[in-house]
Amino acid sequence: MTSLIFVKIIHIFTDSARGSQSFTPEPLLGSLDIFLFSLIAGLLIYWFFFRKKPEPVPEMKTQQIRETSFIEKMKKTNRNVVVFYGSQTGTAEEFANRLAKDAQRYGMKGMPTDPEEYDMSELSRLKEIPNSMAVFCMATYGEGDPTDNAQEFYDWMQGTDDDLAGVNFAVFGLGNKTYEHFNATGKYTDKRLAELGGNRVFDLGLGDDDSNLEEDFISWKEQFWPAVCEFFGVEATGEDSSIRQFELVVHNDINMNEVYTGEMGRLKSFQTQKPPFDSKNPFLATVTGNRKLNEGGNRHLMHIELDITDSKIRYDSGDHVAVYPTNDAAVVNRIGERLGVDLDTVISLKNLDEESNKKHPFPCPTTYRTALTHYLDINNTPRTNVLFELAQYASDPQEQENMRKMASASPEGKALYHSWVLDSERNILAILEDLPSLNPPIDHLCELLPRLQARYYSIASSSKVYPTSIHICAVVIEYTTKTERVFKGVATNWLKNKEVTDNGHKHTVPMYVRRSQFRLPFKPSNPIIMIGPGTGIAPFMGFIQERAWQKEQGKEVGETILYFGCRHKNEDFLYQQELEEFERAGVLTQLNVAFSRDQEHKIYVQHLLKKNKEQLWKLIHSNNAHIYVCGDARNMARDVHTAFYEIAEEVGGLTHTQAVDYFKKLMTKGRYSQDVWS
C-alpha cells in the first residue's frame, strides 16, 4: 500500500515539472489524480479505523470432569456404605436405594451407585474407609447375563486378580426360577468377590420374581441389618421413621419451554430428533399399521408397524424393540381427584443429598400430570416400602396399622400383603380408593412410586425385507381382578389405541432397538427348528421373511421348520395366510400347528415335537440344525426342553443325564437359543 502511494506522488510531481517547462498553465492535480488520492485516503482510513481486528483466541474453559472414583466421593461425602446395582428394569436400583436409605437407621451413611459410572477397579481401596461395606443388588438378565449397566463390572471381575482382603461385602441377587440360569449374576458376584479375598458380611440373598421378589428381599433385609450391626458393633438409632429423599419445589412463574413433557433425557428431544437413538433418547416412530390378527375369541391380538425412515436405526431379525408407553389418562385424573390436587402444577423434586448423581427421581421441572402419565408406574401393585412410607398419612388408626403390618417381615404381615395387595392386584389408585383416610401429599407419592419402564417386544420382521419398518406382534392384556376392577396392561392397551387414521393425525411411539443374541445361523444352509406358540411367533416371522429373501438371492437355504401353537384354528391362528403362503412357496419346509382346544384332549407344541422325533433327532444330531424357542418360560419352554430330552433318550439312546448335557452343549455353541418371558 505505501509503495503504491509513493509511486503515485512521484508521477504527480514529474508531470508538474514537465508542464512548467512548456509554460502551459495546468492545475497541480488532475481529476483522475484527485479520484485516486481520495481512494487511497479512504483505504487508509478503513485500514486504521474500521478494519476488523483479529480476535484474541479465547481460553478454553476446562469442562468439569465427572468424578469416576466412588472411593473419593465416599470420603468427600462421609459415606461408609456403597450399594451398587445391576438393573435392567429398575427393580435392583430401587432395592439399592432402599438399602442406602436404611443405612441411616443404623448410624451409617449409604450411597446407591451405578457401577457403569465409576471405576470399579478401585474396589480394593474400600478398606481405606473405616467400617465400610459394599452391597451389590445384581439382577440376572437374558441367558444368565449381567444387566447392561453391570457388564463392565462383570468383565472386570472375570479378568482381575486384585486382592480384596479387608473389603466387606454382601450380595442380593434378583432372578426368576423359570429361567435355567437362575440368579447367575448374583451367584457369580458373591462367589468371585469371596475368591478375590473379600469378606462376606452376610449370606447371598436370592430373590425369585416368579414367586414373590419383594417378600424375598424383605426377608433377606430383615436378617441382613442385624448381621451388619453385629459385624460393625453398631445399633439401630431408634424407631423406623420416614426419611424423605427429595424436596418439593413449586414453579409458579416458569417458561413452559423449560418444562419436561415426557422426554426421557434431553429437553425438547421429541421436537428436534437427533440420532443416535437409545433408552435416553428414543425415536418417535410413526404408526403405519395396526390390525387385529385373530378372527374370534375374547382376546385382541394385534400386528403393529412402526416407520423408522430417516432414523438411522438398524436392526437384525431376532432383536427387540423397546417402546415407552404412557399411563391411562383416566387413571391419572382419578388419582388427582382423589388427592384433590391440580395436576398441571409445575414442580421439581430436588434431591436433598446435593452430592448425589441422581438430582431428580424423574426429569424435572415437569407437571404432576406428566410425571403420573409418562414417568411413574401407577398400574402395578406397590411394594411394601411404599405402604410403609404412606402409612403415616392414614388418619384411621386401623388403616395405618394394617399398612405398617403389610410392610413388616412378620408372617401375618406377609400374608396380608400377599392377599390384600398382590392377589387382589390393587394398584396405587385402588389402595387410595379402598383406604379412605389415606391422604398423602402427592409429591411424596411421586417420590415413592417406581419409574415406568420401557416394554420390550421381539421384532416380527426382517430388515432385509423391511429396512424402514419394525413390526410388533402382541396380545392386549385386559381382565377383571378379584376386587371387580378391570386391569388393563399399560403398553398393549396404549398400542391398541394407536390407530392409523386418514384425518392427518399421525400416532407416534417413542422407541429404540435392543440387540439380541437370538440370531439366524451364519450359514443359511443350516436347518432351523423354530418353536413359538402364541405371540412367540413374532421373531420367527422375521426369520422366515429373511430365509425367503436369502432364497431370492440365490443362496442355498436349509430346512426351515416351524412349530406354532394356538387355542383354535378359526380364532387365533396368527399370520395364517402369510405362513401358508411361505409353505406353498417352499420357504417353510414344514408348518406344524397345535390347536390346543379344538379337540377333547389338549395338544401343545411339545406333543408335535415328540410325534416327529426321528426327523428332529436326525436334523439336530447329524445335520447341524439350530433350535429356537420363543414364548412362555414358565411352562412352554420347560415342556419343550423336556420333549427334546426325551427325543435324545428315545431316538439317540442317551441317558437322561447325557441328554441334559447334550442340549447344554448345544446352548453353549449357540445352537439352542431361547427368547422367553414369564
XYZ file of C-alpha atoms in Angstrom:
678
model
C 0.000 0.000 0.000
C 2.781 2.524 0.937
C 4.791 1.752 -2.238
C 1.703 2.460 -4.359
C 1.299 5.909 -2.728
C 4.991 6.691 -3.209
C 4.894 5.811 -6.943
C 1.794 7.936 -7.477
C 3.341 11.005 -5.765
C 6.437 10.743 -7.971
C 4.160 10.524 -11.003
C 2.313 13.703 -9.958
C 5.476 15.787 -9.427
C 7.085 14.572 -12.672
C 4.018 15.614 -14.647
C 4.112 19.055 -12.932
C 7.757 19.577 -13.859
C 7.066 18.747 -17.484
C 4.188 21.222 -17.535
C 6.325 24.102 -16.196
C 8.937 23.597 -18.930
C 6.333 24.231 -21.653
C 4.919 27.236 -19.784
C 1.369 25.837 -20.234
C -0.594 26.608 -17.057
C -2.261 23.383 -15.746
C -3.827 22.544 -12.397
C -1.499 20.824 -9.930
C -3.785 17.785 -9.706
C -5.960 16.406 -12.468
C -9.419 14.893 -11.850
C -8.017 11.347 -12.131
C -5.352 12.200 -9.561
C -7.951 13.587 -7.184
C -10.016 10.402 -7.597
C -7.033 8.167 -6.906
C -5.954 10.296 -3.931
C -9.474 10.042 -2.463
C -9.500 6.285 -2.985
C -6.119 5.879 -1.295
C -7.162 8.119 1.615
C -10.362 6.105 2.035
C -8.432 2.832 2.080
C -6.024 4.201 4.671
C -8.852 5.402 6.911
C -10.550 1.990 6.628
C -7.281 0.166 7.318
C -6.535 2.042 10.527
C -10.004 2.661 11.989
C -12.644 0.275 10.685
C -10.811 -2.903 9.789
C -11.971 -5.946 11.890
C -9.190 -6.604 14.338
C -8.144 -10.231 14.705
C -9.965 -11.589 17.753
C -7.885 -12.966 20.556
C -8.222 -16.755 20.875
C -10.390 -17.347 23.931
C -9.011 -19.501 26.674
C -10.524 -22.987 26.698
C -12.694 -23.349 29.728
C -11.899 -26.602 31.409
C -15.023 -28.721 31.477
C -15.897 -30.076 34.863
C -14.579 -33.620 34.996
C -17.071 -36.135 36.333
C -15.913 -37.960 39.431
C -15.112 -41.568 38.463
C -13.740 -42.561 41.852
C -16.506 -43.768 44.150
C -13.873 -44.036 46.913
C -13.019 -40.333 46.727
C -16.709 -39.448 46.574
C -17.417 -41.576 49.655
C -14.562 -39.876 51.528
C -15.680 -36.421 50.430
C -19.300 -37.008 51.483
C -18.504 -39.058 54.598
C -20.166 -42.303 53.371
C -19.226 -45.782 54.517
C -21.788 -47.962 52.694
C -21.878 -48.113 48.894
C -24.770 -50.018 47.303
C -24.101 -50.979 43.693
C -26.932 -52.099 41.428
C -27.047 -54.061 38.192
C -30.525 -53.180 36.953
C -32.358 -53.712 33.660
C -35.939 -52.828 34.621
C -35.335 -50.585 37.652
C -36.078 -53.077 40.454
C -32.462 -53.659 41.514
C -31.906 -49.891 41.508
C -34.991 -49.456 43.679
C -33.720 -52.097 46.149
C -30.317 -50.372 46.245
C -31.965 -47.037 47.056
C -33.913 -48.662 49.883
C -30.793 -50.254 51.380
C -28.861 -46.979 51.170
C -31.758 -45.210 52.886
C -31.954 -47.934 55.578
C -28.292 -47.363 56.456
C -29.221 -44.079 58.142
C -31.246 -46.021 60.709
C -28.060 -47.743 61.845
C -25.861 -44.689 62.093
C -24.267 -45.379 58.713
C -24.346 -43.347 55.505
C -25.268 -45.126 52.289
C -24.706 -44.242 48.645
C -26.667 -46.005 45.864
C -24.332 -46.300 42.896
C -24.444 -47.317 39.243
C -21.270 -49.350 38.579
C -21.242 -48.094 34.988
C -20.478 -44.566 36.211
C -17.397 -45.420 38.269
C -14.043 -47.149 38.062
C -14.803 -50.491 39.717
C -11.118 -51.439 39.827
C -10.984 -49.171 42.890
C -12.980 -51.687 44.917
C -9.811 -52.854 46.689
C -9.441 -49.317 48.111
C -12.709 -49.562 50.049
C -10.756 -50.710 53.114
C -9.282 -47.178 53.292
C -12.670 -46.096 54.685
C -13.239 -47.261 58.288
C -16.229 -49.565 58.965
C -17.095 -49.627 55.281
C -19.066 -52.104 53.221
C -20.113 -52.667 49.601
C -23.540 -54.168 48.909
C -24.439 -55.470 45.443
C -28.023 -55.749 44.167
C -27.459 -57.722 40.977
C -30.195 -58.716 38.536
C -29.711 -61.513 36.024
C -30.860 -60.803 32.501
C -31.305 -62.938 29.378
C -29.488 -66.258 29.410
C -27.729 -65.746 32.746
C -26.143 -62.470 31.645
C -25.382 -59.346 33.677
C -27.507 -56.275 33.018
C -26.232 -53.691 30.540
C -25.028 -51.304 33.247
C -23.162 -54.090 35.107
C -21.423 -55.622 32.075
C -18.122 -53.737 32.535
C -18.025 -54.621 36.246
C -18.751 -58.265 35.382
C -15.925 -58.268 32.816
C -13.596 -56.704 35.401
C -14.427 -59.420 37.947
C -13.650 -62.105 35.364
C -10.271 -60.647 34.438
C -8.921 -59.178 37.677
C -6.631 -60.696 40.271
C -6.905 -57.722 42.654
C -6.607 -58.503 46.345
C -9.903 -57.620 48.060
C -8.730 -58.593 51.549
C -10.331 -56.214 54.044
C -13.193 -55.343 51.684
C -16.532 -56.133 53.352
C -19.365 -57.091 51.034
C -22.842 -58.618 50.715
C -24.889 -59.574 47.651
C -28.600 -59.783 46.913
C -29.465 -61.348 43.557
C -32.624 -60.749 41.544
C -33.702 -63.563 39.242
C -36.519 -65.810 38.108
C -36.647 -69.576 38.671
C -38.452 -70.198 35.398
C -35.167 -69.421 33.641
C -32.419 -72.004 33.519
C -29.651 -69.696 34.754
C -31.461 -68.580 37.900
C -29.659 -65.669 39.565
C -26.435 -66.455 37.715
C -25.069 -62.906 38.022
C -25.777 -62.591 41.756
C -24.248 -66.001 42.432
C -21.147 -65.215 40.389
C -20.662 -61.818 42.061
C -20.874 -63.348 45.541
C -18.537 -66.224 44.646
C -15.976 -64.096 42.781
C -15.679 -61.375 45.441
C -15.003 -64.079 48.040
C -12.414 -65.726 45.758
C -10.590 -62.391 45.485
C -10.335 -62.252 49.289
C -13.381 -60.132 50.095
C -15.020 -60.546 53.495
C -18.655 -61.701 53.208
C -20.653 -59.843 55.891
C -23.892 -61.736 55.210
C -25.073 -64.662 53.107
C -26.072 -64.279 49.467
C -29.770 -63.422 49.048
C -31.654 -64.932 46.102
C -34.846 -63.169 45.033
C -37.280 -65.033 42.781
C -39.528 -62.897 40.608
C -41.564 -65.961 39.643
C -42.695 -66.229 43.267
C -42.503 -63.032 45.331
C -39.391 -60.944 44.803
C -40.480 -58.281 47.282
C -41.014 -60.842 50.039
C -37.626 -62.429 49.317
C -35.941 -59.035 49.577
C -37.735 -58.096 52.809
C -36.864 -61.440 54.408
C -33.202 -61.090 53.430
C -33.078 -57.445 54.546
C -34.577 -58.252 57.957
C -31.681 -60.625 58.657
C -29.047 -58.594 56.826
C -29.156 -55.483 59.023
C -28.840 -57.346 62.384
C -25.822 -59.160 60.904
C -24.331 -55.792 59.868
C -24.933 -54.393 63.367
C -23.169 -57.358 64.929
C -20.288 -57.218 62.452
C -19.599 -53.495 62.897
C -20.717 -53.240 66.513
C -23.446 -50.669 65.822
C -27.074 -50.411 66.871
C -30.243 -49.121 65.301
C -30.684 -45.445 66.121
C -34.330 -45.849 67.142
C -37.777 -46.225 65.666
C -38.177 -46.671 61.952
C -39.280 -43.379 60.526
C -39.990 -41.935 57.135
C -36.951 -40.263 55.603
C -37.597 -38.003 52.635
C -35.021 -38.142 49.874
C -36.378 -35.288 47.735
C -37.827 -31.879 48.497
C -40.673 -30.261 46.590
C -40.087 -27.074 44.582
C -43.197 -25.474 43.035
C -42.566 -23.287 39.964
C -45.244 -20.590 39.904
C -43.589 -18.486 37.224
C -41.632 -20.541 34.697
C -41.160 -20.525 30.950
C -43.092 -23.586 29.752
C -40.369 -24.206 27.150
C -38.187 -25.265 30.086
C -40.668 -27.862 31.335
C -40.393 -31.579 30.508
C -43.435 -33.033 28.765
C -42.468 -36.722 28.611
C -38.908 -36.668 27.250
C -36.584 -39.311 28.698
C -33.380 -37.285 28.584
C -32.758 -34.110 26.597
C -35.421 -31.398 26.891
C -37.388 -30.949 23.633
C -35.833 -34.132 22.222
C -39.218 -35.138 20.785
C -39.457 -31.850 18.863
C -35.897 -31.984 17.486
C -34.907 -35.594 16.971
C -31.176 -36.311 16.790
C -29.582 -39.754 16.412
C -28.251 -41.998 17.821
C -31.438 -43.258 19.448
C -31.340 -45.262 22.668
C -33.021 -45.612 26.066
C -32.362 -41.958 26.977
C -33.103 -40.653 23.502
C -35.907 -42.719 21.899
C -37.025 -42.190 18.317
C -40.625 -41.108 17.673
C -41.737 -43.716 15.133
C -44.974 -43.146 13.226
C -47.527 -45.961 13.432
C -48.191 -47.036 9.823
C -50.038 -50.296 10.527
C -52.359 -51.568 13.256
C -54.532 -54.618 12.586
C -56.225 -57.295 14.625
C -54.740 -60.716 13.925
C -57.325 -63.056 15.446
C -60.675 -63.836 13.860
C -62.652 -64.525 17.022
C -62.492 -65.192 20.743
C -62.474 -62.629 23.550
C -58.831 -61.629 23.190
C -57.258 -58.959 20.974
C -54.036 -59.998 19.224
C -52.515 -57.248 17.135
C -49.895 -56.508 14.499
C -48.298 -53.037 14.739
C -45.965 -51.443 12.172
C -43.583 -48.609 13.092
C -41.912 -46.400 10.494
C -38.196 -45.801 11.201
C -37.388 -43.906 7.972
C -34.548 -41.340 8.414
C -33.805 -42.567 11.953
C -30.566 -44.380 11.019
C -31.848 -47.216 13.242
C -30.603 -50.623 12.143
C -31.919 -53.954 13.360
C -31.480 -57.674 12.736
C -34.038 -60.461 12.865
C -34.341 -61.574 16.492
C -33.666 -58.133 18.031
C -36.085 -56.466 20.435
C -37.887 -53.161 20.064
C -38.344 -51.171 23.274
C -41.344 -48.834 23.460
C -42.134 -46.217 26.103
C -45.878 -46.330 26.846
C -47.950 -43.778 28.732
C -50.425 -44.444 31.521
C -54.186 -44.276 31.052
C -55.284 -40.604 31.303
C -58.463 -41.641 33.147
C -56.442 -43.307 35.929
C -54.147 -40.274 36.190
C -57.149 -37.960 36.515
C -58.737 -40.142 39.198
C -55.544 -40.009 41.282
C -55.565 -36.221 41.005
C -59.233 -36.027 42.008
C -58.771 -38.443 44.918
C -55.897 -36.383 46.318
C -57.545 -33.053 45.476
C -54.608 -31.560 43.582
C -54.122 -29.505 40.446
C -52.239 -31.931 38.216
C -50.986 -29.127 35.977
C -48.872 -27.570 38.754
C -45.258 -27.320 37.575
C -42.891 -28.877 40.109
C -39.412 -30.233 40.665
C -38.390 -32.889 43.176
C -34.876 -31.968 44.210
C -32.517 -34.436 45.907
C -31.726 -33.375 49.472
C -28.334 -35.026 49.029
C -26.546 -32.409 46.947
C -23.653 -34.790 46.231
C -25.908 -37.417 44.635
C -25.619 -38.025 40.898
C -29.372 -38.522 40.833
C -30.658 -34.955 41.142
C -34.321 -35.843 40.478
C -36.368 -39.071 40.542
C -37.597 -38.259 37.010
C -36.996 -35.398 34.514
C -37.717 -32.051 36.177
C -39.214 -29.473 36.084
C -42.472 -31.071 34.963
C -46.120 -31.261 35.997
C -47.736 -33.823 38.262
C -49.817 -34.854 35.238
C -46.730 -35.520 33.109
C -44.997 -37.383 35.943
C -48.014 -39.662 36.516
C -48.564 -40.128 32.774
C -45.041 -40.629 31.432
C -42.598 -41.261 34.261
C -44.213 -43.227 37.114
C -45.590 -46.750 37.356
C -49.128 -46.292 38.679
C -50.565 -49.527 37.287
C -48.668 -52.241 39.148
C -49.032 -53.254 42.790
C -46.872 -51.021 45.043
C -44.030 -52.568 47.049
C -44.040 -52.757 50.834
C -41.721 -49.769 51.307
C -44.329 -47.546 49.607
C -47.014 -48.763 52.029
C -44.690 -48.178 54.988
C -43.876 -44.606 53.937
C -47.507 -43.750 53.157
C -48.919 -45.242 56.393
C -48.186 -42.009 58.317
C -50.785 -40.217 56.157
C -53.671 -42.528 57.163
C -55.769 -40.822 59.844
C -57.654 -44.020 60.716
C -55.536 -45.964 63.280
C -56.700 -49.347 61.929
C -55.816 -48.477 58.330
C -52.422 -47.161 59.468
C -51.760 -50.319 61.491
C -52.649 -52.583 58.560
C -50.366 -50.663 56.213
C -47.451 -50.932 58.629
C -48.190 -54.611 59.199
C -48.120 -55.308 55.438
C -44.702 -53.621 55.266
C -43.283 -55.783 58.068
C -41.460 -59.112 57.858
C -43.924 -60.867 60.193
C -45.797 -63.911 58.805
C -49.128 -62.132 59.385
C -47.904 -59.036 57.585
C -46.590 -61.010 54.614
C -49.855 -62.928 54.348
C -51.907 -59.714 54.483
C -49.732 -58.022 51.821
C -49.988 -61.118 49.632
C -53.775 -61.372 49.841
C -54.813 -57.706 50.038
C -52.288 -56.239 47.576
C -50.787 -58.933 45.330
C -53.610 -61.446 44.899
C -56.195 -58.662 44.678
C -53.941 -56.740 42.259
C -54.505 -53.384 43.909
C -52.553 -50.585 42.240
C -51.963 -47.240 43.963
C -55.347 -45.847 42.865
C -57.177 -48.907 44.238
C -55.321 -48.550 47.557
C -56.255 -44.865 47.788
C -59.881 -45.707 46.990
C -60.066 -48.583 49.491
C -58.352 -46.688 52.338
C -60.489 -43.534 52.645
C -58.424 -41.984 55.452
C -55.191 -42.197 53.448
C -54.302 -38.735 52.120
C -50.597 -38.497 51.248
C -49.056 -35.374 49.732
C -48.831 -36.054 46.026
C -45.155 -35.056 45.911
C -44.256 -37.772 48.439
C -46.293 -40.278 46.450
C -44.410 -39.289 43.276
C -41.113 -39.710 45.130
C -42.025 -43.256 46.193
C -43.523 -44.715 43.009
C -41.085 -46.582 40.739
C -40.289 -45.397 37.218
C -42.485 -46.514 34.348
C -40.281 -48.846 32.313
C -39.936 -49.446 28.588
C -41.649 -52.588 27.273
C -39.689 -54.976 25.062
C -41.137 -56.891 22.127
C -39.454 -59.407 19.831
C -39.342 -57.782 16.398
C -41.687 -59.557 13.979
C -39.972 -58.509 10.749
C -36.705 -58.769 8.830
C -34.693 -55.654 7.997
C -33.687 -57.328 4.706
C -37.338 -57.141 3.620
C -38.489 -54.141 5.732
C -35.427 -51.883 6.220
C -37.515 -48.848 7.222
C -40.168 -50.614 9.283
C -40.328 -52.559 12.549
C -43.225 -54.907 13.252
C -44.668 -55.879 16.647
C -46.948 -58.812 17.487
C -48.663 -58.551 20.889
C -51.750 -59.580 22.843
C -53.770 -56.907 24.655
C -53.862 -57.538 28.419
C -57.271 -56.885 29.964
C -59.165 -58.819 32.654
C -61.227 -58.402 35.835
C -59.463 -58.643 39.212
C -60.768 -60.066 42.497
C -61.930 -56.588 43.527
C -64.085 -56.402 40.358
C -61.810 -53.776 38.836
C -60.685 -54.053 35.218
C -56.926 -54.449 34.935
C -55.504 -53.102 31.677
C -51.929 -53.676 30.572
C -50.315 -50.251 30.124
C -48.367 -50.809 26.912
C -50.675 -53.150 24.995
C -53.797 -51.022 25.544
C -51.817 -47.902 24.634
C -50.574 -49.558 21.415
C -54.046 -50.862 20.585
C -55.341 -47.272 20.501
C -52.594 -46.100 18.111
C -54.836 -46.428 15.081
C -53.831 -45.342 11.589
C -56.257 -42.602 10.515
C -56.916 -40.575 7.376
C -57.539 -37.292 9.203
C -53.902 -36.207 9.029
C -53.118 -37.010 12.674
C -50.253 -39.468 12.946
C -49.774 -41.520 16.092
C -46.171 -41.946 17.227
C -44.376 -44.349 19.540
C -41.123 -43.490 21.399
C -38.859 -46.484 20.687
C -35.334 -47.822 20.284
C -33.794 -51.175 19.363
C -32.086 -53.501 21.825
C -29.663 -56.015 20.344
C -30.204 -59.716 20.966
C -28.230 -62.951 20.675
C -31.282 -64.614 19.090
C -29.809 -64.941 15.600
C -30.244 -66.986 12.444
C -27.292 -69.305 11.662
C -24.359 -67.671 9.879
C -24.740 -70.275 7.130
C -28.213 -70.135 5.505
C -27.763 -73.814 4.556
C -28.086 -74.840 8.234
C -31.563 -76.230 9.043
C -33.575 -74.309 11.654
C -36.280 -75.605 14.005
C -38.497 -72.828 15.402
C -40.912 -73.372 18.298
C -43.147 -70.372 19.024
C -46.747 -70.710 20.207
C -48.973 -67.629 20.549
C -47.139 -64.317 20.214
C -43.923 -66.345 20.425
C -44.322 -66.482 16.628
C -43.022 -62.861 16.454
C -39.267 -63.311 15.830
C -39.953 -66.259 13.524
C -41.911 -64.043 11.132
C -38.645 -62.123 10.733
C -36.638 -65.356 10.392
C -38.964 -66.765 7.705
C -39.010 -63.461 5.787
C -35.212 -63.451 5.836
C -34.960 -67.078 4.663
C -37.298 -66.167 1.773
C -35.046 -63.217 0.921
C -31.957 -65.456 1.056
C -33.610 -67.856 -1.403
C -34.376 -64.946 -3.734
C -30.687 -64.004 -3.595
C -29.879 -67.463 -4.913
C -28.417 -68.766 -1.650
C -28.742 -72.374 -0.575
C -31.248 -72.333 2.293
C -31.576 -75.271 4.669
C -34.773 -76.798 6.007
C -36.987 -74.219 7.748
C -39.391 -75.867 10.191
C -41.960 -74.097 12.369
C -43.922 -75.423 15.347
C -46.714 -72.980 16.186
C -49.497 -73.344 18.742
C -52.765 -71.548 19.483
C -56.178 -72.282 21.014
C -58.452 -72.587 17.983
C -57.707 -72.713 14.258
C -60.615 -70.408 13.431
C -59.849 -67.874 16.156
C -56.172 -67.217 16.840
C -54.081 -68.852 14.118
C -51.788 -65.830 13.847
C -50.413 -64.894 10.416
C -52.200 -67.921 8.927
C -52.302 -66.592 5.356
C -48.658 -65.484 5.384
C -47.432 -68.777 6.852
C -49.406 -70.911 4.426
C -48.078 -68.819 1.533
C -44.493 -69.321 2.763
C -45.188 -73.065 2.915
C -46.565 -73.113 -0.657
C -43.505 -71.178 -1.862
C -41.204 -73.763 -0.297
C -39.680 -71.300 2.170
C -41.290 -73.101 5.109
C -40.326 -76.750 4.747
C -42.835 -77.753 7.415
C -45.635 -75.868 9.158
C -46.713 -77.792 12.261
C -49.598 -76.253 14.209
C -51.005 -77.434 17.542
C -54.593 -76.274 18.149
C -54.828 -76.892 21.880
C -58.609 -76.615 22.312
C -60.055 -77.864 19.023
C -60.363 -81.406 20.415
C -61.153 -83.110 23.693
C -57.521 -83.623 24.721
C -55.293 -80.578 24.642
C -52.436 -80.710 22.128
C -49.412 -78.458 22.542
C -46.242 -77.901 20.523
C -44.241 -80.356 22.660
C -46.638 -83.145 21.622
C -45.959 -82.402 17.942
C -42.207 -82.428 18.597
C -42.449 -85.930 20.058
C -44.556 -87.034 17.084
C -41.709 -86.080 14.703
C -38.899 -87.281 16.951
C -36.898 -89.308 14.380
C -36.778 -86.468 11.857
C -35.889 -83.917 14.541
C -33.095 -86.016 16.028
C -31.544 -86.523 12.586
C -31.655 -82.765 11.887
C -30.146 -81.933 15.282
C -27.583 -84.711 15.643
C -26.479 -85.207 12.026
C -27.385 -82.053 10.079
C -26.240 -79.317 12.489
C -29.741 -77.854 12.917
C -30.258 -74.781 15.112
C -33.162 -74.785 17.607
C -35.072 -71.626 18.567
C -37.709 -71.360 21.312
C -39.794 -68.221 21.899
C -42.680 -67.614 24.294
C -43.719 -68.556 27.818
C -40.803 -69.502 30.100
C -42.813 -70.910 32.981
C -44.464 -73.861 31.197
C -43.914 -73.990 27.434
C -40.123 -73.568 27.375
C -39.693 -76.172 30.122
C -42.017 -78.634 28.411
C -40.191 -78.183 25.089
C -36.902 -78.770 26.911
C -38.266 -81.976 28.379
C -39.538 -83.120 24.957
C -36.063 -82.708 23.462
C -34.518 -84.650 26.375
C -36.973 -87.492 25.725
C -36.218 -87.444 21.979
C -32.476 -87.728 22.712
C -33.152 -90.627 25.068
C -35.665 -92.490 22.883
C -34.057 -91.971 19.462
C -30.463 -91.141 20.322
C -30.108 -93.774 23.029
C -28.778 -91.297 25.620
C -29.374 -91.485 29.346
C -31.287 -88.589 30.896
C -28.067 -87.095 32.293
C -26.389 -87.398 28.880
C -29.413 -85.804 27.190
C -29.364 -82.829 29.556
C -25.622 -82.411 28.986
C -26.088 -82.755 25.203
C -28.530 -79.861 24.981
C -26.489 -77.733 27.401
C -23.593 -78.050 24.971
C -25.876 -77.027 22.109
C -26.742 -73.884 24.100
C -23.070 -73.135 24.678
C -22.420 -73.478 20.940
C -25.332 -71.154 20.134
C -27.382 -73.914 18.518
C -30.188 -73.853 21.116
C -31.450 -70.306 21.641
C -34.323 -69.026 23.751
C -36.251 -65.758 23.766
C -38.647 -66.396 26.637
C -40.560 -64.433 29.244
C -42.571 -65.205 32.368
